[in-house]
Coordinates of C-alpha atoms in Angstrom, one line a residue:
X1 CA 182.8 156.5 49.8
X2 CA 179.5 158.5 49.6
X3 CA 181.5 161.9 50.1
X4 CA 183.9 160.8 47.4
X5 CA 181.2 160.1 44.8
X6 CA 179.4 163.3 45.7
X7 CA 182.6 165.3 45.3
X8 CA 183.5 163.5 42.0
X9 CA 179.9 164.0 40.6
X10 CA 180.3 167.7 41.4
X11 CA 183.8 167.9 39.9
X12 CA 182.8 166.1 36.8
X13 CA 179.6 168.2 36.2
X14 CA 181.4 171.4 36.8
X15 CA 184.4 170.5 34.6
X16 CA 182.2 169.1 31.8
X17 CA 180.0 172.3 31.8
X18 CA 183.0 174.6 31.6
X19 CA 184.9 172.6 28.9
X20 CA 181.8 172.3 26.8
X21 CA 181.2 176.2 27.1
X22 CA 184.9 177.0 26.6
X23 CA 185.1 175.1 23.4
X24 CA 181.6 176.4 22.4
X25 CA 183.3 179.9 22.4
X26 CA 185.9 178.8 19.8
X27 CA 183.0 177.0 17.9
X28 CA 180.8 180.1 17.8
X29 CA 183.5 182.4 16.4
X30 CA 184.6 179.7 13.9
X31 CA 181.1 179.4 12.6
X32 CA 180.6 183.1 12.6
X33 CA 183.5 183.6 10.2
X34 CA 182.6 180.6 8.0
X35 CA 185.5 178.2 9.2
X36 CA 184.9 174.5 9.2
X37 CA 184.9 172.9 12.6
X38 CA 185.6 169.1 12.0
X39 CA 185.2 167.8 15.5
X40 CA 183.7 169.1 18.7
X41 CA 184.4 166.8 21.6
X42 CA 183.9 166.6 25.3
X43 CA 187.1 164.8 26.7
X44 CA 189.7 163.5 24.5
X45 CA 189.5 160.5 22.3
X46 CA 193.0 159.1 21.6
X47 CA 192.5 155.8 19.4
X48 CA 193.3 152.5 21.0
X49 CA 194.1 149.7 18.6
X50 CA 191.1 149.5 16.2
X51 CA 188.8 151.7 18.4
X52 CA 188.8 155.4 17.5
X53 CA 188.4 156.3 21.2
X54 CA 184.8 157.6 21.1
X55 CA 182.3 156.7 23.9
X56 CA 179.7 158.5 21.7
X57 CA 179.6 160.4 18.5
X58 CA 177.1 161.7 15.9
X59 CA 177.3 163.9 12.8
X60 CA 174.1 165.7 11.6
X61 CA 173.0 165.6 8.3
X62 CA 174.5 168.3 6.0
X63 CA 177.0 169.3 8.8
X64 CA 180.8 169.3 8.5
X65 CA 181.2 168.8 12.3
X66 CA 181.3 165.4 14.3
X67 CA 180.1 165.7 17.8
X68 CA 181.2 163.2 20.5
X69 CA 182.4 162.4 23.9
X70 CA 186.0 160.7 24.3
X71 CA 187.2 158.3 26.8
X72 CA 190.0 160.5 28.5
X73 CA 188.5 163.0 30.8
X74 CA 191.2 165.6 30.5
X75 CA 189.2 168.3 29.0
X76 CA 187.9 168.6 25.6
X77 CA 188.7 170.1 22.1
X78 CA 187.3 171.8 19.1
X79 CA 189.2 170.7 15.9
X80 CA 189.2 173.6 13.5
X81 CA 190.3 173.0 10.0
X82 CA 193.5 174.5 8.8
X83 CA 194.8 175.1 12.4
X84 CA 197.9 173.7 14.3
X85 CA 196.5 172.6 17.4
X86 CA 196.7 169.5 19.9
X87 CA 195.6 167.2 17.2
X88 CA 198.9 167.7 15.4
X89 CA 197.3 167.1 12.1
X90 CA 200.3 168.1 10.0
X91 CA 198.9 166.2 6.7
X92 CA 196.0 168.7 6.5
X93 CA 198.5 171.6 6.7
X94 CA 200.3 170.2 3.7
X95 CA 197.3 170.4 1.4
X96 CA 196.4 173.7 -0.6
X97 CA 195.0 176.4 1.6
X98 CA 191.0 176.5 1.4
X99 CA 188.8 179.4 1.9
X100 CA 186.9 177.7 4.8
X101 CA 190.1 177.0 6.7
X102 CA 191.3 178.9 9.7
X103 CA 194.7 179.7 8.1
X104 CA 193.0 181.6 5.2
X105 CA 191.1 184.0 7.5
X106 CA 192.2 187.5 8.5
X107 CA 194.5 187.7 11.7
X108 CA 191.5 189.6 13.5
X109 CA 189.1 186.8 12.9
X110 CA 191.6 184.2 13.9
X111 CA 192.2 186.1 17.0
X112 CA 188.5 186.2 18.0
X113 CA 188.3 182.4 17.4
X114 CA 191.2 181.9 19.8
X115 CA 190.0 184.1 22.6
X116 CA 186.5 182.8 22.3
X117 CA 186.8 180.1 24.8
X118 CA 188.5 182.4 27.4
X119 CA 185.7 185.0 26.8
X120 CA 183.0 182.7 27.4
X121 CA 184.5 181.2 30.6
X122 CA 185.3 184.8 32.0
X123 CA 181.7 185.9 31.1
X124 CA 180.1 182.8 32.5
X125 CA 181.9 183.3 35.9
X126 CA 180.6 186.8 36.1
X127 CA 177.0 185.7 35.2
X128 CA 177.1 182.9 37.8
X129 CA 178.3 185.3 40.4
X130 CA 175.6 187.7 39.6
X131 CA 173.0 184.9 39.8
X132 CA 174.3 183.8 43.1
X133 CA 173.9 187.2 44.5
X134 CA 170.4 187.6 42.9
X135 CA 169.1 184.2 44.3
X136 CA 171.0 183.8 47.6
X137 CA 172.2 187.3 48.3
X138 CA 175.6 188.0 50.0
X139 CA 175.7 186.4 53.4
X140 CA 178.7 187.1 55.7
X141 CA 179.8 187.8 59.3
X142 CA 181.8 191.1 59.5
X143 CA 185.1 190.7 61.3
X144 CA 184.2 193.6 63.6
X145 CA 181.1 191.6 64.8
X146 CA 183.2 188.7 66.0
X147 CA 183.0 189.9 69.6
X148 CA 185.0 187.0 71.0
X149 CA 188.0 188.0 68.9
X150 CA 190.6 186.0 67.2
X151 CA 193.4 183.7 68.1
X152 CA 197.0 184.5 66.6
X153 CA 200.1 182.5 66.3
X154 CA 203.6 183.2 67.4
X155 CA 204.4 185.2 64.3
X156 CA 201.4 187.3 64.7
X157 CA 202.0 188.2 68.2
X158 CA 205.6 189.2 67.4
X159 CA 203.8 192.1 65.4
X160 CA 201.8 193.1 68.4
X161 CA 198.5 191.1 68.1
X162 CA 197.0 189.6 71.3
X163 CA 194.6 186.8 71.6
X164 CA 191.2 188.3 71.7
X165 CA 191.9 191.2 69.5
X166 CA 189.0 192.0 67.0
X167 CA 190.4 192.7 63.5
X168 CA 188.7 195.6 61.9
X169 CA 190.5 196.7 58.9
X170 CA 193.8 198.2 57.5
X171 CA 194.7 201.5 55.8
X172 CA 193.1 199.9 52.7
X173 CA 189.7 199.9 54.5
X174 CA 187.5 198.0 56.6
X175 CA 187.5 194.1 56.4
X176 CA 184.2 192.7 54.9
X177 CA 184.6 189.2 56.6
X178 CA 187.0 186.6 57.5
X179 CA 188.4 185.5 54.2
X180 CA 191.4 185.2 51.9
X181 CA 190.9 188.8 51.1
X182 CA 191.4 189.7 54.7
X183 CA 194.5 187.7 54.6
X184 CA 195.8 189.5 51.5
X185 CA 195.2 192.9 53.0
X186 CA 197.0 192.0 56.2
X187 CA 199.9 190.7 54.1
X188 CA 200.3 193.9 52.3
X189 CA 199.3 196.3 55.1
X190 CA 201.4 198.8 57.0
X191 CA 198.7 199.4 59.8
X192 CA 196.1 196.9 61.2
X193 CA 193.0 198.4 63.0
X194 CA 191.7 196.3 65.8
X195 CA 189.5 196.5 68.8
X196 CA 191.3 195.5 72.1
X197 CA 189.4 195.2 75.4
X198 CA 186.7 197.5 74.0
X199 CA 189.1 200.1 72.7
X200 CA 190.0 200.9 69.1
X201 CA 193.8 201.0 68.4
X202 CA 196.1 200.3 65.6
X203 CA 199.2 197.9 65.0
X204 CA 202.1 198.7 62.8
X205 CA 202.8 196.0 60.2
X206 CA 205.8 195.7 57.7
X207 CA 203.7 195.6 54.6
X208 CA 205.3 192.5 53.0
X209 CA 204.2 189.5 55.2
X210 CA 204.4 186.3 53.2
X211 CA 200.8 185.5 52.4
X212 CA 201.4 181.8 51.6
X213 CA 203.3 181.6 54.9
X214 CA 200.5 183.1 56.8
X215 CA 197.9 180.6 55.3
X216 CA 200.1 177.3 55.7
X217 CA 201.4 178.1 59.2
X218 CA 200.3 175.5 61.9
X219 CA 198.5 177.1 63.5
X220 CA 197.7 179.7 60.9
X221 CA 198.4 183.5 61.4
X222 CA 195.0 184.3 62.6
X223 CA 191.7 182.3 63.3
X224 CA 188.3 183.2 64.8
X225 CA 188.4 182.4 68.4
X226 CA 186.0 179.7 69.2
X227 CA 185.2 178.7 72.9
X228 CA 185.9 175.1 73.9
X229 CA 182.2 174.6 74.9
X230 CA 180.6 171.3 74.1
X231 CA 177.5 171.8 71.8
X232 CA 176.8 168.0 71.1
X233 CA 178.5 164.7 71.6
X234 CA 178.8 161.9 69.0
X235 CA 177.1 158.6 70.2
X236 CA 179.5 155.9 71.5
X237 CA 182.5 158.3 71.1
X238 CA 185.2 158.7 73.8
X239 CA 183.4 161.9 74.8
X240 CA 180.2 160.0 75.4
X241 CA 182.0 157.3 77.4
X242 CA 183.4 159.9 80.0
X243 CA 180.0 161.7 80.2
X244 CA 180.7 164.8 78.3
X245 CA 177.6 166.9 78.0
X246 CA 176.2 169.9 76.2
X247 CA 177.5 173.1 78.0
X248 CA 180.7 171.6 79.5
X249 CA 183.7 173.5 78.9
X250 CA 187.1 171.9 78.3
X251 CA 189.8 174.1 80.2
X252 CA 192.8 171.7 80.0
X253 CA 194.4 168.7 78.4
X254 CA 197.2 166.7 79.5
X255 CA 198.2 169.3 82.3
X256 CA 198.1 172.3 79.8
X257 CA 195.4 175.0 80.4
X258 CA 193.5 176.1 77.4
X259 CA 191.3 179.0 76.8
X260 CA 189.6 178.0 73.5
X261 CA 188.7 175.2 71.1
X262 CA 191.6 176.5 69.0
X263 CA 194.1 175.7 71.6
X264 CA 192.3 172.3 72.1
X265 CA 193.0 171.4 68.6
X266 CA 196.6 172.8 68.7
X267 CA 197.1 170.2 71.5
X268 CA 195.8 167.6 69.4
X269 CA 198.2 168.5 66.7
X270 CA 201.0 168.1 69.1
X271 CA 199.8 164.5 69.7
X272 CA 199.6 163.9 65.9
X273 CA 203.3 164.9 65.7
X274 CA 204.1 162.4 68.6
X275 CA 202.2 159.7 66.7
X276 CA 204.7 159.8 63.9
X277 CA 207.3 158.7 66.3
X278 CA 205.3 156.0 67.8
X279 CA 207.2 152.6 67.1
X280 CA 204.6 150.1 68.6
X281 CA 200.9 149.8 69.4
X282 CA 201.7 150.4 73.0
X283 CA 203.4 153.7 72.2
X284 CA 200.4 154.6 70.3
X285 CA 198.0 153.7 73.1
X286 CA 200.1 155.8 75.5
X287 CA 199.9 158.9 73.3
X288 CA 196.1 158.4 72.8
X289 CA 195.5 158.2 76.6
X290 CA 194.9 161.7 77.7
X291 CA 193.5 163.6 80.6
X292 CA 191.2 166.5 80.2
X293 CA 189.8 169.0 82.7
X294 CA 186.3 170.0 82.2
X295 CA 184.3 172.9 83.8
X296 CA 180.6 172.1 84.0
X297 CA 177.7 173.8 86.0
X298 CA 176.2 172.3 89.0
X299 CA 172.8 172.9 90.6
X300 CA 173.9 176.0 92.5
X301 CA 174.9 177.6 89.3
X302 CA 178.5 177.5 90.3
X303 CA 181.0 175.8 87.8
X304 CA 183.2 172.9 89.2
X305 CA 186.2 171.3 87.5
X306 CA 186.5 167.6 86.9
X307 CA 189.7 165.8 85.7
X308 CA 188.8 162.9 83.5
X309 CA 190.9 160.3 81.9
X310 CA 190.0 159.3 78.2
X311 CA 191.4 157.2 75.4
X312 CA 191.1 159.2 72.1
X313 CA 190.2 157.4 68.9
X314 CA 193.1 156.2 66.6
X315 CA 192.5 159.3 64.6
X316 CA 193.1 161.3 68.0
X317 CA 189.4 162.4 68.1
X318 CA 187.4 162.9 71.3
X319 CA 184.0 163.1 69.6
X320 CA 182.4 166.2 70.3
X321 CA 181.2 169.4 68.3
X322 CA 181.4 173.0 69.3
X323 CA 179.3 175.9 67.8
X324 CA 180.4 177.1 64.3
X325 CA 181.1 180.7 63.6
X326 CA 177.6 181.0 62.0
X327 CA 176.1 179.7 65.4
X328 CA 178.1 182.1 67.3
X329 CA 177.3 185.3 65.6
X330 CA 174.4 186.6 63.5
X331 CA 175.1 186.7 59.8
X332 CA 174.5 189.8 57.6
X333 CA 172.7 189.3 54.5
X334 CA 172.7 191.7 51.5
X335 CA 170.1 191.1 49.0
X336 CA 170.2 192.3 45.3
X337 CA 167.6 192.8 42.7
X338 CA 167.9 191.2 39.3
X339 CA 169.6 194.4 37.6
X340 CA 171.4 195.1 40.8
X341 CA 173.1 191.8 40.9
X342 CA 175.0 192.3 37.5
X343 CA 177.3 195.1 38.7
X344 CA 177.8 193.5 42.0
X345 CA 178.5 190.1 40.3
X346 CA 181.1 191.8 38.0
X347 CA 182.8 193.6 40.9
X348 CA 182.9 190.2 42.9
X349 CA 184.3 188.3 39.9
X350 CA 187.0 190.9 39.1
X351 CA 188.0 190.8 42.8
X352 CA 188.3 187.1 42.7
X353 CA 190.4 187.2 39.5
X354 CA 192.7 190.0 41.0
X355 CA 193.2 187.9 44.1
X356 CA 194.0 184.9 42.1
X357 CA 196.4 186.7 39.7
X358 CA 198.1 188.3 42.6
X359 CA 198.7 185.0 44.4
X360 CA 200.2 183.5 41.4
X361 CA 203.6 185.0 42.4
X362 CA 203.8 182.3 45.2
X363 CA 203.6 179.5 42.7
X364 CA 207.4 180.2 41.8
X365 CA 208.4 179.6 45.4
X366 CA 209.3 176.2 47.1
X367 CA 206.2 176.2 49.3
X368 CA 204.1 177.4 46.5
X369 CA 205.0 174.7 44.2
X370 CA 204.2 172.2 46.8
X371 CA 200.8 173.8 47.1
X372 CA 199.9 173.0 43.5
X373 CA 197.3 170.5 43.3
X374 CA 195.8 168.2 40.5
X375 CA 192.4 166.8 40.1
X376 CA 192.2 165.5 43.6
X377 CA 192.9 168.9 45.1
X378 CA 190.3 170.6 42.9
X379 CA 187.7 167.9 43.6
X380 CA 188.3 168.2 47.4
X381 CA 187.2 171.9 47.1
X382 CA 183.6 170.9 46.5
X383 CA 181.5 170.2 49.5
X384 CA 181.1 166.7 51.0
X385 CA 177.3 167.2 50.5
X386 CA 175.3 168.5 47.5
X387 CA 174.8 172.2 48.1
X388 CA 174.0 174.3 45.0
X389 CA 175.1 177.5 46.3
X390 CA 178.7 176.2 46.9
X391 CA 178.6 174.1 43.6
X392 CA 177.9 177.3 41.6
X393 CA 180.4 179.3 43.6
X394 CA 183.0 176.8 43.0
X395 CA 182.1 176.5 39.3
X396 CA 182.4 180.2 38.8
X397 CA 185.9 180.1 40.6
X398 CA 187.0 177.3 38.2
X399 CA 185.7 179.2 35.2
X400 CA 187.9 182.1 36.2
X401 CA 190.9 179.8 36.7
X402 CA 190.3 178.2 33.3
X403 CA 190.0 181.6 31.6
X404 CA 193.2 182.9 33.2
X405 CA 195.3 179.8 32.6
X406 CA 194.2 179.4 29.0
X407 CA 195.2 183.0 28.2
X408 CA 198.7 182.6 29.5
X409 CA 201.2 182.8 26.5
X410 CA 202.2 179.3 26.6
X411 CA 202.2 177.3 23.2
X412 CA 199.4 174.8 23.0
X413 CA 197.2 177.1 25.1
X414 CA 194.8 179.6 23.6
X415 CA 197.3 182.3 24.9
X416 CA 200.1 180.9 23.0
X417 CA 198.2 181.1 19.7
X418 CA 197.2 184.7 20.7
X419 CA 200.8 185.6 21.2
X420 CA 201.7 184.2 17.6
X421 CA 198.7 186.2 16.2
X422 CA 200.0 189.4 17.7
X423 CA 203.4 188.8 16.3
X424 CA 201.7 188.3 13.0
X425 CA 199.6 191.5 13.3
X426 CA 202.7 193.6 14.2
X427 CA 205.3 192.2 11.8
X428 CA 202.7 191.3 9.0
X429 CA 204.2 187.9 8.5
X430 CA 203.1 184.6 9.9
X431 CA 205.5 182.3 11.9
X432 CA 206.4 179.2 9.9
X433 CA 204.3 176.1 10.2
X434 CA 207.4 174.2 11.2
X435 CA 208.0 176.6 14.0
X436 CA 204.2 176.5 15.0
X437 CA 204.2 172.6 15.0
X438 CA 207.5 172.5 17.2
X439 CA 206.0 175.2 19.7
X440 CA 202.9 173.1 19.9
X441 CA 204.8 170.0 20.8
X442 CA 206.9 171.9 23.4
X443 CA 203.9 173.6 24.9
X444 CA 201.9 170.3 25.0
X445 CA 204.9 168.6 26.7
X446 CA 205.1 171.3 29.3
X447 CA 201.4 171.0 30.1
X448 CA 201.8 167.2 30.5
X449 CA 204.7 167.7 32.8
X450 CA 202.7 170.3 34.8
X451 CA 199.7 167.9 35.0
X452 CA 202.0 165.0 36.2
X453 CA 203.6 167.3 38.9
X454 CA 200.3 168.6 40.2
X455 CA 198.8 165.2 40.5
X456 CA 201.9 163.8 41.9
X457 CA 201.5 166.5 44.8
X458 CA 198.1 165.2 45.4
X459 CA 199.3 161.6 45.8
X460 CA 202.3 162.8 48.1
X461 CA 199.7 164.7 50.2
X462 CA 197.3 161.6 50.4
X463 CA 200.3 159.4 51.5
X464 CA 201.2 162.0 54.2
X465 CA 204.7 163.1 52.8
X466 CA 203.5 166.8 52.2

């Protein structure tokens, strides 16, 4: 429950900040051009019976704008006079045009008002990335320094990779670290540079490996190889009950030899698949009852092997920890001065945007549609403990997503309004108000359907159907 609340708080704080600044971008340009802003709200405030839907509201003296917080936490809005938006205030549009209204302003001013939110979100992301680099620096582990190598799945081995190979780069250049960028490069590469048994060599690749398939495969296309050496044991766990100790190495489970922690978790995955077919508690207990082979040091310094029977937890856990990647390898940290951080942060943000836009093509595939997530999926991306570094990094990423999604040419989004403004600037005539209202309804309906679909995916994943 504590983990859920921590993630929820981080999610609400990040989204609240991004929505306020996004709407603030519209607000700034509207005020700059003398356009009246009637309402500025965090969250939506649909009325319920006699209640206007506001949790909090106030209107400063001599101001045309009411500020408030609505009860429906699905974003926020800035109600600009004389504009067809999600408020669907058609009565106002029937009145004579006023000089302080959105519709009375030149097209270029209306264009800046509409892109104001996207502009603020994008610049905010670049600023956050810059400040992250300035304060924390850039800490990573180069893949070429992962001397234990990687573990590859069956598909990867068909291309010529072998367990223990060290990934170095592709024809595009050297890998920086083990990340989504590395996967993207591998998916598009025609050559992978590796180190095998201490020797540099290359492997030919097709140049069009499905990135989503690489990431979603079980086991995934490539993972850092982690030794199955016990680092610590949970109290009162199955591992503690059979006497597992720091330094012990698991070399087999249920009669199958293993050479890494990766293979150990793969075998637990096999047991998870078997559990889905269990029809009784006796079946479940039989699956949970396992034998493991442990290699441990004795006083003479020679390692001996013991075969131990153990009953795994209902979640199929043994209850021990191994060293993390950060514990196995020495991280590299690149520090930035204040002024150096800005070009580096901009380059980092542009690379994140490029990767996100490039990955959008997978949304239109069957697997890609299943990977779409709603509020639960986004919230789960935040760490289970409060970590300002990860919080700001995730907030910057969400800011880029918000900017990109809002600029898509879909009615009801900023990009839809921008599309109609470009049409007006090119043809020198406005789309009719009837058309604009209908387009807004269609766009709003599509967004509601997408939101329902994304959150339904979250529910199905939580129930174990996806």
